């Protein structure tokens, strides 16, 4: 595709003037210089047409590297057929030949003025180049205009000196063709595509790289795909392929060393592009910074060369122009009425801006040099030349700086075209070389590993080590997608079976964790079939069992573990770990659970040593949920088990089980410490059922504390994605309850409607969600629907031998529904049974709740006594929400019994506690009850030291004394996280931001 030449007016003016001068008898050499593709030949062609129009005779020649073997071949192309030069060869008398050719040129000039046009003079044979130089010295009195074009571009391998190196400036006019500005490039695009949008045009401009050759080739290829079709990102979408062919020619003309550097840079970018595709948040760090539309950029690329005498504005000029000039309105605004101080401040501000700009420029130069050193190391080039090439290509517009100042290809299509000249094998070699260079200079593991992703298997120790270490770091940083890519690449290396088995286990675990369950399970199954150490086989079996349970195949998971257990006769510790894992995984299916715990119970009675500490802990948990064991005894047994030496494979089961029971026992700080200890021992690259169990317990602890903000801070999308059946998980239930408590009923309804529970597989998580949905329905006024959910939850829990209210207190919830529906006798039966089981477990939370509901169902004097007992029991409980509910219930009882003063006191206290807790549901109920009781709530102390709870004040006072969070936690026997949570709440209530302000505020 051809089109009008843009931004070449200076060149045309120069050549027109020199043509007129030649007509008048004065000759000159005009040298048109420019980078490849900047339009030297097009300008020369236009000049010859104009010379012909003026009546000059035009002699033309286009030099070629194929003609260098024959002396004067370029001159002979110019002068036409010269018989006496028919048999000239290397070694002949050059001086005599040159003289004869000069006489021939003069004879032509005697006839008519001449224009001698030599294209690509840098490719001419040496004899011809000498002749042109000598002619330039002698044509000043002849009617001869000698116009030559010469490639002038910075290459990795330095080029020979140019044609005018030995000439005086007085005998030659040199004009350098600058790259096209974005404005001119945009005009070219719109000349072909008038309806193109600014964004589409900008894409084309960047892909053209300021190079007319490349831009015209691109427009050729896009001729059949006008807007709104997007500008392609790969050359495979271009037809007939003019653009990639032009880029290839552009690289070939630069020489093999430059092409190697250009393609190495493209390979480096390609790996980063893949990384951005996987992690979009990284895009902002590496995309070219230039994003403005062409219409907004009318200047040349930064630092672009200009023809001699051309006008332009430098960066310094632009900065100067931005400053207020003396006498300007802006100066008046900044100085009038402010005096010398404002003027000084303005000067300082300007200097600061200059310093900032200088600092940014220095940082960009450093980034360029660092990148140049890497590319040079990988390609075997000179770092100084590579840095210079980056600078030159940035000036031309082929490269543009990203936000960090590093040069990057101006458009993905340009990068793809540059890289297209390499075979797959050559690209892989480049990625390996880049990775090795990065490793030598100490780059981050991620950067090295990203390059190895594009390389072929190397069989080198360092490559495998980098990939494994990078996978570990990525998994630890919660980037399972990256870790999966690194491990997949590591498995392509030649590996022994035992190492392959470990890597497959890690990969399968991570694939499952990143929601790629269909890929994860076959990996784990393959790993289990490979020969390995027994301990590694157990890890793999536990990971596979966890993944199978996540897919709802509980029985298959247990069978996998039992098959391996039968082969571990000589490893009793490992066999016990598998038994414990089987029991834990069986929780997802009530039938399998009964079988697993029956076997565990029988074995413990006959041979306790075969069960181990973790198995005994599970039996304690089983007895607690069955309603057969008090909390104090359960914790005594577990604390004893925790002091016994534990195998590393079994310890997570012990810690997770103890944490769950401690949470039920209202030992929330101890439960929190156990959770953190258990999670610290988890390996992010190894799937383990206790990891999710520990996270579930963390949710349970937050719910027990009434920490609704914590529960709502992160919706459980990640947890839900790990269950392929689509059923709810524990986090969903807690989130639903937190939404209800904080008054966000519509949002809670949307979450509840996400799941169709009719087809959800049986699990303890489903039971908990049924309970949560029942609370939502009760709040919405659907009492019958709520009762259905509570009873269904109870039926399912009873089928699993879970009778104690420690998990979900469905009986009291159902009793409240019965009361609302006018069935006090059925409510009384449910509440009585709940209290019986609660007194067995005997913790304030379960007992207080049961007493509250039983008091409401009993009524009368006995009902008042039960309500008062509920309040008294819960005052020593960390379950603040249960205390608020009991205060409100008892306050209403007292009011109904005629003790309106005492009743209002309870209601006011409940309202104040509900507000501090953040429970909108309970606060709304309290305010309604107060209005009904003829009272109103006094304004609580929302801020200041009076708003602090007792725990918050104790911790704040210790912090004010200068104690650290760790020291406070040890002194009060609470978890460090508890201290941090209380201090955060304290700062908010006191209106302060730092620890040092505590003493003064508390004293006030």
CSV table of C-alpha atoms in Angstrom, one decimal, residues 10-317:
chain,number,residue,atom,x,y,z
A,10,UNK,CA,11.9,19.6,4.8
A,11,UNK,CA,13.5,17.0,2.7
A,12,UNK,CA,11.4,17.9,-0.4
A,13,UNK,CA,12.3,21.6,0.1
A,14,UNK,CA,16.0,20.8,0.3
A,15,UNK,CA,16.0,18.6,-2.8
A,16,UNK,CA,13.9,21.1,-4.8
A,17,UNK,CA,16.4,23.9,-4.0
A,18,UNK,CA,19.4,21.8,-4.8
A,19,UNK,CA,17.8,20.7,-8.1
A,20,UNK,CA,17.3,24.4,-9.1
A,21,UNK,CA,20.9,25.0,-8.1
A,22,UNK,CA,22.0,22.1,-10.4
A,23,UNK,CA,20.0,23.7,-13.3
A,24,UNK,CA,22.0,26.8,-12.7
A,25,UNK,CA,25.3,25.0,-13.0
A,26,UNK,CA,26.2,24.4,-9.3
A,27,UNK,CA,26.4,20.7,-8.2
A,28,UNK,CA,26.2,19.2,-4.7
A,29,UNK,CA,25.9,15.9,-2.9
A,30,UNK,CA,22.7,15.6,-0.9
A,31,UNK,CA,22.8,12.6,1.5
A,32,UNK,CA,19.4,11.4,2.8
A,33,UNK,CA,20.0,9.4,6.0
A,34,UNK,CA,17.5,7.5,8.1
A,35,UNK,CA,16.7,4.2,9.8
A,36,UNK,CA,15.4,1.2,7.9
A,37,UNK,CA,11.8,1.8,6.8
A,38,UNK,CA,11.7,5.6,7.4
A,39,UNK,CA,11.1,6.2,3.7
A,40,UNK,CA,14.5,7.1,2.2
A,41,UNK,CA,13.7,5.4,-1.1
A,42,UNK,CA,10.2,7.0,-1.3
A,43,UNK,CA,11.7,10.5,-0.8
A,44,UNK,CA,14.3,9.7,-3.4
A,45,UNK,CA,11.6,8.6,-5.8
A,46,UNK,CA,9.7,11.7,-5.3
A,47,UNK,CA,12.8,13.8,-5.9
A,48,UNK,CA,13.6,12.1,-9.2
A,49,UNK,CA,10.1,12.7,-10.4
A,50,UNK,CA,10.4,16.4,-9.6
A,51,UNK,CA,13.8,16.6,-11.2
A,52,UNK,CA,12.4,15.0,-14.4
A,53,UNK,CA,9.7,17.6,-14.3
A,54,UNK,CA,12.3,20.4,-14.1
A,55,UNK,CA,14.1,18.9,-17.2
A,56,UNK,CA,17.0,17.2,-15.5
A,57,UNK,CA,18.3,14.0,-16.9
A,58,UNK,CA,18.0,11.3,-14.1
A,59,UNK,CA,20.6,8.6,-13.7
A,60,UNK,CA,19.5,6.0,-11.1
A,61,UNK,CA,21.0,3.0,-9.3
A,62,UNK,CA,20.0,0.9,-6.4
A,63,UNK,CA,22.9,-0.7,-4.6
A,64,UNK,CA,22.9,-4.3,-3.5
A,65,UNK,CA,25.2,-6.4,-1.5
A,66,UNK,CA,25.2,-8.9,-4.4
A,67,UNK,CA,27.2,-6.5,-6.6
A,68,UNK,CA,30.1,-5.9,-4.2
A,69,UNK,CA,32.3,-8.5,-6.0
A,70,UNK,CA,32.6,-6.4,-9.1
A,71,UNK,CA,34.4,-3.0,-8.8
A,72,UNK,CA,32.4,0.0,-9.8
A,73,UNK,CA,29.3,-2.0,-10.3
A,74,UNK,CA,27.1,0.6,-8.7
A,75,UNK,CA,28.6,3.4,-10.8
A,76,UNK,CA,28.1,1.3,-13.9
A,77,UNK,CA,24.5,0.8,-13.0
A,78,UNK,CA,24.2,4.6,-13.0
A,79,UNK,CA,26.0,5.4,-16.2
A,80,UNK,CA,24.6,2.6,-18.3
A,81,UNK,CA,26.4,0.3,-20.7
A,82,UNK,CA,30.1,1.2,-21.0
A,83,UNK,CA,31.8,-1.2,-23.4
A,84,UNK,CA,35.4,-0.7,-22.1
A,85,UNK,CA,34.2,-1.9,-18.7
A,86,UNK,CA,32.7,-5.1,-19.9
A,87,UNK,CA,35.6,-7.3,-18.7
A,88,UNK,CA,36.8,-5.3,-15.7
A,89,UNK,CA,37.6,-7.4,-12.7
A,90,UNK,CA,39.1,-7.3,-9.2
A,91,UNK,CA,42.6,-6.0,-9.1
A,92,UNK,CA,42.4,-3.9,-12.2
A,93,UNK,CA,43.6,-0.3,-12.3
A,94,UNK,CA,41.0,1.4,-10.1
A,95,UNK,CA,42.4,4.9,-10.6
A,96,UNK,CA,42.3,4.6,-14.4
A,97,UNK,CA,38.8,3.2,-14.3
A,98,UNK,CA,37.6,5.9,-12.0
A,99,UNK,CA,39.0,8.6,-14.3
A,100,UNK,CA,37.3,7.1,-17.3
A,101,UNK,CA,34.0,6.9,-15.5
A,102,UNK,CA,34.3,10.5,-14.3
A,103,UNK,CA,34.9,11.7,-17.9
A,104,UNK,CA,31.8,9.8,-18.9
A,105,UNK,CA,29.7,11.6,-16.3
A,106,UNK,CA,31.1,14.9,-17.4
A,107,UNK,CA,30.1,14.2,-21.0
A,108,UNK,CA,26.6,13.6,-19.8
A,109,UNK,CA,26.6,16.8,-17.8
A,110,UNK,CA,27.8,18.7,-20.9
A,111,UNK,CA,24.6,17.7,-22.7
A,112,UNK,CA,22.1,18.5,-20.0
A,113,UNK,CA,21.8,19.1,-16.2
A,114,UNK,CA,21.9,15.8,-14.3
A,115,UNK,CA,20.4,14.2,-11.2
A,116,UNK,CA,22.3,11.2,-10.1
A,117,UNK,CA,20.2,9.1,-7.7
A,118,UNK,CA,21.9,6.4,-5.7
A,119,UNK,CA,19.7,4.4,-3.3
A,120,UNK,CA,21.2,2.5,-0.4
A,121,UNK,CA,24.7,3.8,-1.0
A,122,UNK,CA,25.9,1.9,2.2
A,123,UNK,CA,25.5,-1.3,0.2
A,124,UNK,CA,27.7,-0.1,-2.7
A,125,UNK,CA,31.0,-1.8,-3.5
A,126,UNK,CA,34.0,-0.1,-2.1
A,127,UNK,CA,35.3,1.2,-5.5
A,128,UNK,CA,32.0,2.8,-6.2
A,129,UNK,CA,31.9,4.4,-2.7
A,130,UNK,CA,35.3,6.0,-3.3
A,131,UNK,CA,34.1,7.2,-6.7
A,132,UNK,CA,31.0,8.9,-5.2
A,133,UNK,CA,33.2,10.6,-2.5
A,134,UNK,CA,35.6,11.9,-5.1
A,135,UNK,CA,32.7,13.0,-7.4
A,136,UNK,CA,31.2,15.0,-4.5
A,137,UNK,CA,34.4,16.9,-4.2
A,138,UNK,CA,34.4,17.9,-7.9
A,139,UNK,CA,30.8,18.5,-8.9
A,140,UNK,CA,30.4,21.9,-7.3
A,141,UNK,CA,31.0,23.6,-10.7
A,142,UNK,CA,29.0,21.0,-12.7
A,143,UNK,CA,25.2,20.9,-13.3
A,144,UNK,CA,25.0,17.7,-11.4
A,145,UNK,CA,22.9,16.9,-8.3
A,146,UNK,CA,24.1,13.7,-6.7
A,147,UNK,CA,21.5,12.4,-4.2
A,148,UNK,CA,22.3,9.3,-2.2
A,149,UNK,CA,20.3,7.5,0.5
A,150,UNK,CA,22.2,5.9,3.4
A,151,UNK,CA,20.9,3.7,6.2
A,152,UNK,CA,21.7,5.4,9.5
A,153,UNK,CA,20.6,3.2,12.4
A,154,UNK,CA,22.2,2.1,15.6
A,155,UNK,CA,23.0,-1.6,15.4
A,156,UNK,CA,24.6,-4.0,17.9
A,157,UNK,CA,27.6,-4.6,15.5
A,158,UNK,CA,29.0,-1.2,14.6
A,159,UNK,CA,28.7,-0.3,11.0
A,160,UNK,CA,31.5,1.1,8.7
A,161,UNK,CA,31.8,4.9,8.5
A,162,UNK,CA,29.3,6.6,6.3
A,163,UNK,CA,29.8,8.1,2.9
A,164,UNK,CA,30.5,11.6,4.0
A,165,UNK,CA,33.0,10.7,6.7
A,166,UNK,CA,35.9,12.1,4.6
A,167,UNK,CA,34.0,15.0,3.1
A,168,UNK,CA,34.0,18.6,4.1
A,169,UNK,CA,30.6,19.8,5.3
A,170,UNK,CA,30.7,22.5,2.6
A,171,UNK,CA,30.4,20.0,-0.3
A,172,UNK,CA,27.5,17.9,1.2
A,173,UNK,CA,24.1,18.6,2.6
A,174,UNK,CA,23.0,15.9,5.0
A,175,UNK,CA,19.3,15.4,5.9
A,176,UNK,CA,18.2,12.8,8.5
A,177,UNK,CA,14.7,11.5,8.2
A,178,UNK,CA,13.0,11.3,11.6
A,179,UNK,CA,10.5,8.7,12.5
A,180,UNK,CA,6.9,9.6,12.1
A,181,UNK,CA,5.1,11.3,14.9
A,182,UNK,CA,2.0,9.7,16.3
A,183,UNK,CA,0.0,12.5,14.8
A,184,UNK,CA,1.3,11.8,11.3
A,185,UNK,CA,0.9,8.0,11.8
A,186,UNK,CA,-2.7,8.6,12.9
A,187,UNK,CA,-3.4,10.6,9.7
A,188,UNK,CA,-2.1,7.7,7.6
A,189,UNK,CA,-4.4,5.3,9.4
A,190,UNK,CA,-7.4,7.5,9.0
A,191,UNK,CA,-6.7,8.0,5.4
A,192,UNK,CA,-7.3,4.3,4.9
A,193,UNK,CA,-9.9,3.8,7.7
A,194,UNK,CA,-11.8,7.1,8.0
A,195,UNK,CA,-14.2,5.7,10.6
A,196,UNK,CA,-11.6,4.3,12.9
A,197,UNK,CA,-11.9,5.0,16.6
A,198,UNK,CA,-9.2,6.8,18.5
A,199,UNK,CA,-8.3,3.6,20.4
A,200,UNK,CA,-8.1,1.5,17.2
A,201,UNK,CA,-6.0,4.1,15.5
A,202,UNK,CA,-3.7,4.3,18.5
A,203,UNK,CA,-3.2,0.6,18.3
A,204,UNK,CA,-2.2,0.8,14.7
A,205,UNK,CA,0.1,3.7,15.4
A,206,UNK,CA,1.9,1.8,18.2
A,207,UNK,CA,2.2,-1.3,16.0
A,208,UNK,CA,3.8,0.9,13.3
A,209,UNK,CA,6.5,2.0,15.7
A,210,UNK,CA,6.9,5.3,13.9
A,211,UNK,CA,8.1,3.5,10.8
A,212,UNK,CA,6.3,4.2,7.5
A,213,UNK,CA,7.4,0.9,6.1
A,214,UNK,CA,5.8,-1.1,8.9
A,215,UNK,CA,2.7,1.0,9.2
A,216,UNK,CA,2.0,0.8,5.4
A,217,UNK,CA,2.5,-3.0,5.6
A,218,UNK,CA,0.2,-3.3,8.6
A,219,UNK,CA,-2.5,-1.3,6.8
A,220,UNK,CA,-2.1,-3.6,3.8
A,221,UNK,CA,-2.9,-6.6,6.0
A,222,UNK,CA,-5.8,-4.9,7.8
A,223,UNK,CA,-7.5,-3.8,4.6
A,224,UNK,CA,-10.0,-6.6,4.8
A,225,UNK,CA,-10.6,-6.2,8.5
A,226,UNK,CA,-11.7,-2.5,9.2
A,227,UNK,CA,-13.0,-1.3,12.5
A,228,UNK,CA,-14.6,-2.3,14.8
A,229,UNK,CA,-12.5,-5.5,14.3
A,230,UNK,CA,-9.8,-5.3,16.9
A,231,UNK,CA,-6.2,-4.8,15.8
A,232,UNK,CA,-4.7,-8.3,16.1
A,233,UNK,CA,-2.1,-9.2,18.8
A,234,UNK,CA,-0.5,-11.9,16.8
A,235,UNK,CA,0.7,-12.1,13.2
A,236,UNK,CA,-1.3,-15.3,12.6
A,237,UNK,CA,-4.4,-13.1,12.2
A,238,UNK,CA,-2.8,-11.0,9.4
A,239,UNK,CA,-3.2,-11.6,5.7
A,240,UNK,CA,-1.4,-11.7,3.3
A,241,UNK,CA,1.4,-11.2,5.8
A,242,UNK,CA,3.0,-8.0,4.6
A,243,UNK,CA,3.6,-6.8,8.2
A,244,UNK,CA,5.6,-9.7,9.5
A,245,UNK,CA,7.5,-9.8,6.2
A,246,UNK,CA,8.4,-6.1,6.6
A,247,UNK,CA,9.5,-6.7,10.2
A,248,UNK,CA,11.6,-9.6,9.2
A,249,UNK,CA,13.3,-7.5,6.5
A,250,UNK,CA,13.8,-4.7,9.0
A,251,UNK,CA,15.6,-7.1,11.3
A,252,UNK,CA,17.7,-8.7,8.5
A,253,UNK,CA,18.9,-5.3,7.5
A,254,UNK,CA,20.2,-4.7,11.0
A,255,UNK,CA,22.4,-7.7,11.0
A,256,UNK,CA,22.4,-11.0,13.0
A,257,UNK,CA,23.6,-9.5,16.3
A,258,UNK,CA,20.9,-6.9,16.4
A,259,UNK,CA,18.3,-9.5,15.3
A,260,UNK,CA,19.4,-11.7,18.2
A,261,UNK,CA,19.1,-8.9,20.7
A,262,UNK,CA,15.7,-7.9,19.4
A,263,UNK,CA,14.3,-11.4,19.5
A,264,UNK,CA,15.8,-12.0,23.0
A,265,UNK,CA,14.0,-8.9,24.2
A,266,UNK,CA,10.8,-10.2,22.6
A,267,UNK,CA,11.2,-13.6,24.2
A,268,UNK,CA,11.7,-11.9,27.6
A,269,UNK,CA,8.5,-9.9,27.1
A,270,UNK,CA,6.6,-12.9,25.9
A,271,UNK,CA,7.2,-14.7,29.2
A,272,UNK,CA,6.0,-11.6,31.1
A,273,UNK,CA,3.0,-11.3,28.8
A,274,UNK,CA,2.0,-14.9,29.7
A,275,UNK,CA,2.5,-14.0,33.3
A,276,UNK,CA,0.2,-11.0,33.0
A,277,UNK,CA,-2.4,-13.1,31.3
A,278,UNK,CA,-2.4,-15.4,34.3
A,279,UNK,CA,-2.2,-12.6,36.8
A,280,UNK,CA,-3.9,-9.4,35.5
A,281,UNK,CA,-2.8,-7.4,38.5
A,282,UNK,CA,0.7,-7.5,37.2
A,283,UNK,CA,-0.3,-5.7,33.9
A,284,UNK,CA,0.0,-2.2,35.3
A,285,UNK,CA,3.7,-2.8,36.1
A,286,UNK,CA,4.8,-3.7,32.6
A,287,UNK,CA,2.5,-2.3,30.0
A,288,UNK,CA,4.0,0.6,28.0
A,289,UNK,CA,3.3,3.9,29.8
A,290,UNK,CA,2.3,5.7,26.6
A,291,UNK,CA,-1.5,5.3,26.4
A,292,UNK,CA,-2.7,8.6,25.0
A,293,UNK,CA,-4.7,8.8,21.8
A,294,UNK,CA,-2.7,9.9,18.7
A,295,UNK,CA,-4.7,13.1,18.4
A,296,UNK,CA,-3.3,14.1,21.8
A,297,UNK,CA,0.3,13.5,20.9
A,298,UNK,CA,1.5,15.8,18.1
A,299,UNK,CA,5.2,15.9,18.9
A,300,UNK,CA,7.9,13.5,17.8
A,301,UNK,CA,8.8,10.6,20.0
A,302,UNK,CA,11.0,11.7,22.9
A,303,UNK,CA,14.5,12.4,21.6
A,304,UNK,CA,13.7,11.8,18.0
A,305,UNK,CA,16.4,13.1,15.5
A,306,UNK,CA,15.4,16.2,13.6
A,307,UNK,CA,16.7,17.6,10.3
A,308,UNK,CA,19.3,20.3,10.4
A,309,UNK,CA,17.5,23.6,11.0
A,310,UNK,CA,14.2,22.1,12.1
A,311,UNK,CA,12.4,23.7,14.9
A,312,UNK,CA,11.4,21.8,18.0
A,313,UNK,CA,10.9,22.0,21.7
A,314,UNK,CA,13.0,20.1,24.2
A,315,UNK,CA,11.9,18.8,27.6
A,316,UNK,CA,13.7,21.7,29.2
A,317,UNK,CA,11.8,24.1,27.0
